[in-house]
Short mmCIF file of C-alpha atoms in Angstrom, two decimals:
data_model
loop_
_atom_site.label_atom_id
_atom_site.label_comp_id
_atom_site.label_asym_id
_atom_site.label_seq_id
_atom_site.Cartn_x
_atom_site.Cartn_y
_atom_site.Cartn_z
CA TYR A 1 -81.99 294.86 7.39
CA VAL A 2 -81.73 292.89 10.63
CA VAL A 3 -84.94 294.40 12.00
CA ASN A 4 -86.74 293.43 8.80
CA GLU A 5 -85.42 289.87 8.97
CA MET A 6 -86.33 289.49 12.65
CA THR A 7 -89.78 290.99 12.06
CA GLN A 8 -90.45 288.38 9.38
CA CYS A 9 -89.24 285.68 11.77
CA ALA A 10 -91.49 286.97 14.54
CA THR A 11 -94.48 286.97 12.20
CA TYR A 12 -93.73 283.44 11.04
CA PHE A 13 -93.40 282.12 14.60
CA LYS A 14 -96.58 283.87 15.68
CA GLU A 15 -98.54 282.41 12.78
CA HIS A 16 -97.30 278.96 13.72
CA GLY A 17 -98.14 279.33 17.39
CA LYS A 18 -94.53 279.65 18.57
CA THR A 19 -94.65 282.84 20.62
CA THR A 20 -92.67 281.03 23.31
CA TRP A 21 -91.88 277.45 24.30
CA THR A 22 -95.06 275.46 24.91
CA VAL A 23 -93.69 271.93 25.45
CA ASP A 24 -90.40 270.63 26.81
CA ALA A 25 -89.18 269.49 23.38
CA GLU A 26 -89.20 273.12 22.18
CA TYR A 27 -86.83 274.45 24.85
CA GLY A 28 -84.04 276.43 23.20
CA LEU A 29 -85.75 276.73 19.81
CA PRO A 30 -86.32 280.23 18.32
CA THR A 31 -89.66 281.87 19.01
CA GLU A 32 -91.55 285.10 18.34
CA GLY A 33 -90.29 286.39 21.67
CA ALA A 34 -86.67 285.65 20.76
CA ALA A 35 -86.95 287.50 17.43
CA LEU A 36 -88.52 290.52 19.12
CA ALA A 37 -85.85 290.47 21.85
CA VAL A 38 -83.13 290.74 19.19
CA ILE A 39 -84.93 293.80 17.80
CA SER A 40 -85.21 295.32 21.28
CA ARG A 41 -81.48 295.09 21.96
CA LEU A 42 -80.61 296.27 18.45
CA LYS A 43 -82.90 299.31 18.69
CA LEU A 44 -81.44 300.21 22.08
CA TYR A 45 -77.86 300.02 20.83
CA SER A 46 -78.81 302.04 17.76
CA ALA A 47 -80.19 304.86 19.94
CA ARG A 48 -77.11 305.10 22.12
CA ASP A 49 -74.28 307.55 21.48
CA LEU A 50 -71.97 305.24 19.53
CA TYR A 51 -74.42 304.82 16.64
CA ASN A 52 -76.52 307.98 16.97
CA GLY A 53 -74.83 310.97 15.36
CA ASN A 54 -71.40 310.05 16.74
CA SER A 55 -68.99 312.75 15.53
CA LEU A 56 -66.22 310.17 15.15
CA TYR A 57 -68.15 308.35 12.45
CA ASN A 58 -70.60 310.78 10.89
CA THR A 59 -68.26 311.69 8.03
CA VAL A 60 -67.31 308.11 7.17
CA LYS A 61 -68.65 307.09 3.77
CA ASN A 62 -68.08 304.78 0.82
CA PRO A 63 -65.57 305.78 -1.83
CA THR A 64 -66.63 307.05 -5.25
CA THR A 65 -66.56 304.23 -7.79
CA PRO A 66 -68.23 303.71 -11.17
CA ASP A 67 -68.61 300.02 -10.37
CA PHE A 68 -71.19 300.76 -7.65
CA PRO A 69 -72.79 304.12 -8.47
CA GLU A 70 -75.75 303.53 -6.14
CA LEU A 71 -73.37 303.01 -3.19
CA SER A 72 -70.80 305.66 -4.06
CA ASP A 73 -70.35 308.33 -1.37
CA GLN A 74 -73.01 306.72 0.81
CA TYR A 75 -72.61 307.64 4.48
CA LEU A 76 -72.12 304.58 6.65
CA PHE A 77 -73.29 306.10 9.94
CA PRO A 78 -76.03 308.61 10.89
CA GLN A 79 -74.91 312.22 10.39
CA THR A 80 -77.16 313.71 13.07
CA TYR A 81 -78.64 312.71 16.41
CA SER A 82 -82.15 311.28 16.30
CA ASN A 83 -84.26 311.27 19.44
CA GLU A 84 -86.85 309.19 17.59
CA LYS A 85 -84.51 306.22 17.99
CA TRP A 86 -85.26 306.23 21.72
CA LYS A 87 -88.98 306.07 21.06
CA GLU A 88 -88.40 303.16 18.70
CA ALA A 89 -86.37 301.43 21.44
CA VAL A 90 -89.23 301.95 23.93
CA GLN A 91 -91.71 300.41 21.51
CA ALA A 92 -89.40 297.50 20.67
CA ALA A 93 -89.02 296.58 24.34
CA LYS A 94 -92.76 296.97 24.92
CA ALA A 95 -93.46 294.58 22.04
CA VAL A 96 -91.66 291.81 23.93
CA ILE A 97 -93.31 292.63 27.26
CA ASP A 98 -96.77 292.86 25.72
CA LEU A 99 -96.56 289.26 24.52
CA GLY A 100 -97.57 288.47 28.10
CA VAL A 101 -95.72 285.16 28.19
CA TYR A 102 -92.65 286.12 30.23
CA GLU A 103 -92.37 287.05 33.89
CA LEU A 104 -89.55 287.83 36.28
CA HIS A 105 -88.44 284.62 37.92
CA ARG A 106 -89.63 284.35 41.49
CA ASP A 107 -89.35 281.43 43.83
CA ALA A 108 -92.52 280.27 45.59
CA SER A 109 -91.04 281.69 48.80
CA ASP A 110 -90.30 285.04 47.12
CA ASP A 111 -87.00 285.01 49.00
CA PRO A 112 -84.71 287.54 47.22
CA TYR A 113 -81.81 285.08 47.20
CA ALA A 114 -83.91 282.29 45.74
CA ASN A 115 -85.40 284.74 43.23
CA TYR A 116 -82.18 286.12 41.76
CA LEU A 117 -80.23 282.88 42.02
CA GLY A 118 -83.05 281.06 40.27
CA ILE A 119 -82.50 282.96 37.03
CA THR A 120 -79.60 280.60 36.32
CA GLN A 121 -80.42 277.87 38.82
CA VAL A 122 -83.95 276.98 37.68
CA ASP A 123 -83.78 275.54 34.19
CA TRP A 124 -86.07 277.03 31.53
CA ASN A 125 -87.81 279.36 33.97
CA LYS A 126 -90.41 281.84 32.67
CA GLU A 127 -88.01 284.79 32.57
CA LEU A 128 -85.88 283.21 29.83
CA ILE A 129 -86.57 284.37 26.29
CA TRP A 130 -83.58 282.94 24.45
CA THR A 131 -80.66 280.90 25.75
CA THR A 132 -77.43 279.31 24.65
CA GLY A 133 -78.85 275.97 25.68
CA TYR A 134 -78.76 273.48 28.49
CA ALA A 135 -75.20 272.50 29.34
CA SER A 136 -72.86 271.41 32.11
CA ARG A 137 -71.59 274.10 34.48
CA ALA A 138 -68.19 272.40 34.48
CA ILE A 139 -66.37 275.00 32.38
CA ILE A 140 -67.42 278.01 34.42
CA ALA A 141 -67.25 276.08 37.68
CA ARG A 142 -63.60 275.21 37.04
CA ARG A 143 -62.74 278.85 36.39
CA THR A 144 -64.50 280.26 39.43
CA THR A 145 -64.05 277.63 42.14
CA PRO A 146 -61.08 278.51 44.40
CA THR A 147 -58.18 276.09 44.12
CA GLY A 148 -58.27 275.73 47.90
CA VAL A 149 -61.52 273.79 47.52
CA LYS A 150 -59.81 271.17 45.37
CA THR A 151 -56.83 271.05 47.72
CA LYS A 152 -58.98 270.34 50.76
CA LYS A 153 -61.75 268.26 49.24
CA GLY A 154 -59.80 266.27 46.64
CA GLY A 155 -62.02 264.43 44.20
CA ASN A 156 -61.65 264.43 40.42
CA GLY A 157 -63.02 267.89 39.60
CA ALA A 158 -60.50 270.52 38.49
CA ALA A 159 -60.56 273.99 40.09
CA TYR A 160 -58.72 276.94 38.55
CA GLY A 161 -60.38 279.79 40.47
CA ALA A 162 -59.14 282.72 38.38
CA LEU A 163 -62.26 284.42 36.99
CA GLY A 164 -62.99 287.42 39.17
CA PRO A 165 -64.58 290.87 39.07
CA SER A 166 -62.62 294.09 39.47
CA GLN A 167 -62.87 296.28 42.55
CA GLN A 168 -64.85 298.74 40.43
CA GLN A 169 -67.51 296.08 39.83
CA VAL A 170 -67.56 295.13 43.51
CA ASP A 171 -67.98 298.81 44.43
CA ALA A 172 -70.91 299.17 42.00
CA TYR A 173 -73.34 297.21 44.20
CA ALA A 174 -75.74 299.05 46.49
CA MET A 175 -76.18 298.70 50.22
CA ASP A 176 -79.22 296.84 51.57
CA ASN A 177 -80.94 300.22 52.00
CA GLY A 178 -80.73 300.67 48.23
CA LYS A 179 -78.16 303.48 48.26
CA TYR A 180 -74.99 303.24 46.20
CA PRO A 181 -72.02 303.65 48.54
CA ILE A 182 -69.28 304.55 46.06
CA THR A 183 -69.97 307.65 43.99
CA GLY A 184 -66.56 307.97 42.30
CA TYR A 185 -62.82 307.87 42.91
CA GLU A 186 -59.99 310.22 43.73
CA ILE A 187 -56.95 310.25 41.43
CA ASP A 188 -55.14 307.81 43.74
CA GLY A 189 -58.06 305.36 43.59
CA THR A 190 -59.52 306.24 46.98
CA PRO A 191 -63.29 305.80 46.78
CA LYS A 192 -65.65 308.71 47.28
CA VAL A 193 -68.21 307.41 49.76
CA ASP A 194 -71.80 308.55 50.23
CA GLU A 195 -71.89 309.07 53.99
CA ASN A 196 -75.64 308.45 54.02
CA SER A 197 -75.26 304.95 52.57
CA GLY A 198 -73.99 303.28 55.75
CA TYR A 199 -70.88 301.96 54.01
CA SER A 200 -67.56 301.65 55.82
CA GLU A 201 -64.32 300.79 54.07
CA ASN A 202 -62.38 299.70 57.14
CA GLY A 203 -62.90 297.62 60.24
CA ILE A 204 -64.38 294.20 61.02
CA THR A 205 -67.81 293.17 62.28
CA GLU A 206 -69.36 289.83 63.20
CA PHE A 207 -71.70 289.21 60.28
CA ALA A 208 -73.77 286.41 58.77
CA ASN A 209 -73.22 286.07 55.02
CA PRO A 210 -76.87 285.98 53.88
CA PHE A 211 -76.18 283.95 50.74
CA LEU A 212 -74.41 281.18 52.66
CA GLU A 213 -77.14 281.38 55.28
CA TYR A 214 -79.72 280.89 52.52
CA LEU A 215 -77.82 277.90 51.15
CA SER A 216 -77.71 276.35 54.62
CA LYS A 217 -81.53 276.52 54.78
CA GLY A 218 -81.36 277.72 58.37
CA ASP A 219 -79.25 274.80 59.65
CA THR A 220 -77.81 276.15 62.90
CA TYR A 221 -74.91 273.70 62.65
CA GLN A 222 -73.74 275.47 59.50
CA ALA A 223 -73.83 278.90 61.16
CA LYS A 224 -70.14 278.40 61.99
CA TYR A 225 -69.46 278.74 58.25
CA TYR A 226 -71.61 281.71 57.36
CA LYS A 227 -71.36 283.76 60.54
CA ARG A 228 -67.88 285.15 61.13
CA ALA A 229 -65.79 288.30 61.53
CA THR A 230 -66.15 290.10 58.20
CA ARG A 231 -64.61 293.20 56.65
CA ASN A 232 -67.07 296.07 56.92
CA MET A 233 -66.89 296.75 53.18
CA PHE A 234 -68.79 293.48 52.63
CA ILE A 235 -71.54 293.79 55.22
CA ASN A 236 -75.09 295.05 54.68
CA ARG A 237 -74.86 295.00 50.89
CA GLU A 238 -77.79 294.22 48.60
CA PRO A 239 -78.74 290.55 47.96
CA ARG A 240 -77.38 290.44 44.40
CA PHE A 241 -73.93 291.30 45.74
CA TYR A 242 -73.70 288.14 47.87
CA ILE A 243 -74.91 285.92 45.05
CA ALA A 244 -72.48 287.40 42.50
CA VAL A 245 -69.28 288.16 44.43
CA TYR A 246 -66.93 285.97 46.46
CA TRP A 247 -64.22 287.58 48.59
CA SER A 248 -61.21 286.15 50.38
CA ASP A 249 -61.53 285.02 54.00
CA SER A 250 -65.05 283.70 53.47
CA TYR A 251 -66.33 280.16 53.05
CA TRP A 252 -67.05 278.64 49.65
CA ARG A 253 -69.96 276.18 49.62
CA CYS A 254 -68.91 273.28 47.42
CA GLY A 255 -71.47 270.51 47.83
CA PRO A 256 -74.65 269.22 49.46
CA GLY A 257 -73.09 268.05 52.72
CA LYS A 258 -73.26 269.95 55.97
CA ASP A 259 -69.45 270.25 56.04
CA ASP A 260 -69.03 271.09 52.34
CA TYR A 261 -67.53 274.50 53.07
CA VAL A 262 -63.95 275.60 52.52
CA LEU A 263 -62.37 278.77 53.90
CA CYS A 264 -60.21 280.26 51.14
CA ASN A 265 -57.27 282.64 51.12
CA LEU A 266 -56.68 284.48 47.83
CA ALA A 267 -53.39 286.08 48.94
CA LYS A 268 -50.11 284.84 47.45
CA ASP A 269 -49.17 281.36 48.74
CA GLY A 270 -52.60 281.07 50.33
CA ASN A 271 -54.57 277.90 49.68
CA SER A 272 -56.25 279.51 46.65
CA ASN A 273 -53.26 281.34 45.18
CA THR A 274 -50.42 278.89 44.72
CA SER A 275 -49.99 279.03 40.92
CA HIS A 276 -50.93 281.12 37.89
CA ASP A 277 -54.50 279.86 38.42
CA HIS A 278 -55.67 282.57 40.80
CA SER A 279 -57.74 285.73 40.81
CA ARG A 280 -55.73 288.84 40.00
CA SER A 281 -58.30 291.11 41.62
CA GLY A 282 -58.75 289.22 44.88
CA TYR A 283 -62.38 288.32 44.11
CA LEU A 284 -64.15 285.52 42.28
CA VAL A 285 -67.43 285.29 40.40
CA ASN A 286 -69.76 283.46 42.75
CA ARG A 287 -72.94 283.51 40.73
CA PHE A 288 -72.82 280.69 38.20
CA CYS A 289 -71.68 277.78 40.35
CA ASP A 290 -74.24 275.40 41.76
CA HIS A 291 -73.03 275.53 45.33
CA THR A 292 -75.17 272.57 46.31
CA ALA A 293 -73.61 270.28 43.67
CA SER A 294 -70.55 268.16 44.41
CA PHE A 295 -68.24 269.82 41.93
CA VAL A 296 -65.12 268.39 43.53
CA ASN A 297 -66.49 264.96 42.64
CA ASN A 298 -66.99 266.13 39.05
CA GLN A 299 -70.72 266.73 39.51
CA PRO A 300 -71.04 270.44 38.65
CA GLY A 301 -74.71 270.41 37.71
CA ASN A 302 -76.22 272.04 34.63
CA MET A 303 -77.29 275.54 33.65
CA VAL A 304 -79.36 277.37 31.05
CA PHE A 305 -77.47 280.59 30.33
CA PRO A 306 -79.74 283.64 29.77
CA THR A 307 -78.84 285.23 26.44
CA PHE A 308 -82.09 287.22 26.48
CA ARG A 309 -84.37 287.48 29.52
CA LEU A 310 -87.20 289.69 30.69
CA GLY A 311 -84.99 291.55 33.19
CA GLU A 312 -82.93 292.89 30.29
CA ILE A 313 -86.05 293.91 28.34
CA TYR A 314 -87.35 295.81 31.37
CA LEU A 315 -84.04 297.67 31.57
CA ASN A 316 -84.13 298.35 27.82
CA PHE A 317 -87.56 299.95 28.26
CA ILE A 318 -86.56 301.98 31.31
CA GLU A 319 -83.41 303.40 29.72
CA ALA A 320 -85.12 304.26 26.44
CA ALA A 321 -88.11 305.84 28.21
CA LEU A 322 -85.88 308.07 30.33
CA GLU A 323 -83.66 309.09 27.42
CA TRP A 324 -86.74 309.88 25.32
CA GLU A 325 -88.23 311.98 28.10
CA LYS A 326 -84.97 313.86 28.66
CA ARG A 327 -84.87 315.10 25.08
CA SER A 328 -88.54 315.40 24.18
CA ARG A 329 -90.02 316.46 27.56
CA ASP A 330 -92.61 313.74 26.92
CA SER A 331 -93.15 311.76 30.12
CA GLN A 332 -95.81 309.38 28.77
CA TYR A 333 -93.63 306.33 29.49
CA ARG A 334 -92.39 307.40 32.94
CA THR A 335 -95.05 305.68 35.07
CA THR A 336 -94.73 302.35 33.26
CA ALA A 337 -90.93 302.52 33.37
CA MET A 338 -90.94 303.11 37.12
CA GLU A 339 -93.36 300.21 37.61
CA TYR A 340 -91.05 297.86 35.72
CA TRP A 341 -88.06 299.17 37.66
CA ALA A 342 -89.80 298.73 41.02
CA ASP A 343 -90.78 295.17 40.08
CA LEU A 344 -87.21 294.35 39.07
CA ARG A 345 -85.75 295.66 42.31
CA ALA A 346 -88.48 294.12 44.49
CA ARG A 347 -87.58 290.71 43.07
CA SER A 348 -84.17 291.14 44.69
CA GLY A 349 -85.45 292.60 47.95
CA MET A 350 -84.81 296.26 47.05
CA ASP A 351 -87.00 299.32 47.54
CA PRO A 352 -88.09 301.27 44.43
CA ILE A 353 -85.41 303.61 43.13
CA THR A 354 -87.86 306.52 43.41
CA GLU A 355 -88.11 305.91 47.16
CA VAL A 356 -84.36 305.55 47.67
CA TYR A 357 -83.59 308.64 45.57
CA PRO A 358 -86.85 310.65 45.63
CA GLU A 359 -85.21 313.87 44.43
CA ALA A 360 -83.36 312.32 41.47
CA THR A 361 -83.39 314.37 38.27
CA ILE A 362 -83.90 312.79 34.86
CA ASP A 363 -80.12 312.75 34.29
CA GLN A 364 -79.58 311.09 37.66
CA LEU A 365 -82.26 308.49 36.92
CA ILE A 366 -80.51 307.65 33.65
CA GLU A 367 -77.24 307.15 35.52
CA LEU A 368 -79.00 305.06 38.18
CA CYS A 369 -80.54 302.94 35.42
CA ARG A 370 -77.06 302.29 34.04
CA ARG A 371 -75.93 301.16 37.49
CA GLU A 372 -78.98 298.93 37.81
CA ARG A 373 -78.14 297.33 34.48
CA ARG A 374 -74.52 296.78 35.53
CA ILE A 375 -75.67 294.91 38.64
CA GLU A 376 -78.77 293.06 37.47
CA LEU A 377 -77.07 291.73 34.32
CA ALA A 378 -73.63 291.20 35.88
CA PHE A 379 -71.45 288.64 34.06
CA GLU A 380 -74.14 287.94 31.44
CA ASN A 381 -72.08 289.43 28.57
CA HIS A 382 -73.67 292.88 28.54
CA ARG A 383 -71.17 295.26 30.14
CA PHE A 384 -68.63 295.00 27.28
CA PHE A 385 -71.23 296.25 24.80
CA ASP A 386 -72.90 298.70 27.18
CA THR A 387 -69.77 300.75 27.88
CA ARG A 388 -69.01 300.92 24.16
CA THR A 389 -72.46 301.83 22.93
CA TRP A 390 -72.83 304.38 25.75
CA LYS A 391 -69.44 305.65 24.55
CA ILE A 392 -67.96 305.66 28.06
CA ALA A 393 -65.41 302.87 27.54
CA GLU A 394 -62.46 305.29 27.50
CA GLU A 395 -63.35 306.09 31.10
CA CYS A 396 -64.51 302.65 32.28
CA ASP A 397 -62.38 300.19 30.31
CA GLY A 398 -59.11 302.09 30.17
CA GLY A 399 -56.65 303.04 32.87
CA LYS A 400 -56.08 301.40 36.23
CA MET A 401 -57.99 298.29 37.22
CA TRP A 402 -58.22 297.88 40.98
CA GLY A 403 -58.54 294.92 43.30
CA MET A 404 -57.18 293.71 46.60
CA ASN A 405 -53.46 293.08 47.20
CA VAL A 406 -53.15 289.48 45.97
CA GLU A 407 -49.35 289.77 45.86
CA THR A 408 -49.04 290.11 49.60
CA THR A 409 -47.96 286.82 51.17
CA GLY A 410 -50.29 284.65 53.20
CA SER A 411 -50.50 280.97 54.03
CA GLY A 412 -53.13 278.30 54.43
CA ASP A 413 -56.64 279.64 54.80
CA VAL A 414 -55.70 282.76 56.78
CA THR A 415 -55.95 285.97 54.73
CA PRO A 416 -53.36 288.50 56.00
CA ASP A 417 -54.38 292.04 56.95
CA SER A 418 -52.11 293.43 54.24
CA PHE A 419 -54.36 291.81 51.62
CA TRP A 420 -57.11 294.38 52.28
CA GLU A 421 -55.50 297.23 50.39
CA ARG A 422 -56.82 298.65 47.14
CA THR A 423 -54.17 297.74 44.60
CA VAL A 424 -53.77 298.20 40.85
CA PHE A 425 -53.57 294.75 39.26
CA GLU A 426 -53.31 295.95 35.67
CA LYS A 427 -53.45 299.04 33.46
CA ARG A 428 -55.58 298.89 30.34
CA VAL A 429 -55.52 301.01 27.21
CA PHE A 430 -58.73 302.07 25.50
CA LYS A 431 -58.58 304.65 22.70
CA LYS A 432 -61.25 306.08 20.44
CA GLN A 433 -60.45 303.64 17.63
CA HIS A 434 -61.14 300.74 19.98
CA TYR A 435 -64.90 301.29 19.90
CA LEU A 436 -64.99 299.30 16.66
CA TYR A 437 -62.60 296.56 15.64
CA PRO A 438 -60.62 297.08 12.43
CA PHE A 439 -61.24 295.14 9.26
CA THR A 440 -58.31 292.77 8.76
CA GLN A 441 -55.74 293.43 6.06
CA THR A 442 -56.94 290.27 4.36
CA GLU A 443 -60.42 291.78 3.93
CA ILE A 444 -58.99 295.10 2.79
CA SER A 445 -56.91 293.30 0.17
CA LEU A 446 -59.90 291.30 -1.04
CA ASN A 447 -62.20 294.31 -1.25
CA LYS A 448 -60.45 297.46 -2.46
CA GLN A 449 -63.64 299.50 -1.91
CA LEU A 450 -63.96 298.61 1.77
CA THR A 451 -63.85 301.61 4.11
CA GLN A 452 -61.69 300.93 7.16
CA ASN A 453 -63.13 301.69 10.58
CA TYR A 454 -62.22 304.89 12.40
CA GLY A 455 -58.61 305.25 13.51
CA TRP A 456 -57.25 302.07 11.94
#
């Protein structure tokens, strides 16, 4: 039904010359590309394990009732696995790409930091297909800016600094050589490290934070803020890591001035952990703040949030192509998929995945694609749905959530050594019935024929 509706929308927009935005006044309006992007995501989700022959749901059906004979005993989910769904997902993603009106955002300098940052920093750039509109960054800036910034800089902008990634998300990023350092975890949470990645969990090295260095535009005066003794676990990581993740004992850029940097301590009683407004994991989301805007003076800047963008469509194509090939032995899409993947990684200063892992099997490539998606689309509202539709949420979204030891006591802007200890900050429960929400009792009471979701 939804595909049919979106197809009609796409046809209408195409006939009226609205394949994408052509003048400024059209920014944010629906287009042919937006309708096709909805279909691409829908087809991908439909091909994944949750909705493709899932044994939890394949016996669920409507009740028998004389009031609705045509719907009686109708199965509500596919009974068997269909590989054809992956081919449909490939074609749906290709339909968006073949419009030829979108391109991965790249700065004129092709600097990897400018490229990736620009996805949310450059309004209405050519990668955006559909957005939630042009709005102030104030809400997300308040929730990600460390409270120590407000304490030191004053002004009239609030800073809550509590929205942070888990240690598992931090560990997901690759090294600057393209290799993924953490391959799994022991039962006690100790990471399993790929010794060939160059990653080290412990120790300190003098290191220049490349994102802060980029923001300083090479100003040698500001080197005192971006070049400092840094925990080895944060050095030599890929560019997207530094744009997305903020860690304690590093400077937060909070304005356009040459001294608009604040060193923050996320340990208990530190300058950025003095109330309930603090990160529970010991990290903050760094990506969506405009670090050159004077947020502390209530000037957060604006942002166009990417609901659909070409980077996602590339990843949709890659995943579907690999899954199709795995089951059909048909490699017709492999070359194109690898070209898209290489382009996506090159935009962020990364070597092609086939060069980093030249011996990767098809199963390994699928897993690497999932990791790429987790990183490239970080904090863009995809991971929640990805883990569920891949049917891996029991593993990823349940159990122990790890971070640094934010309960250890510090003071001022000095992060204590005891902070750098992997610590469980919460335990989550995810059971099989959690893949789908239940219908409320109100709905069940209103509609006696409604079939409740699995396990509820």
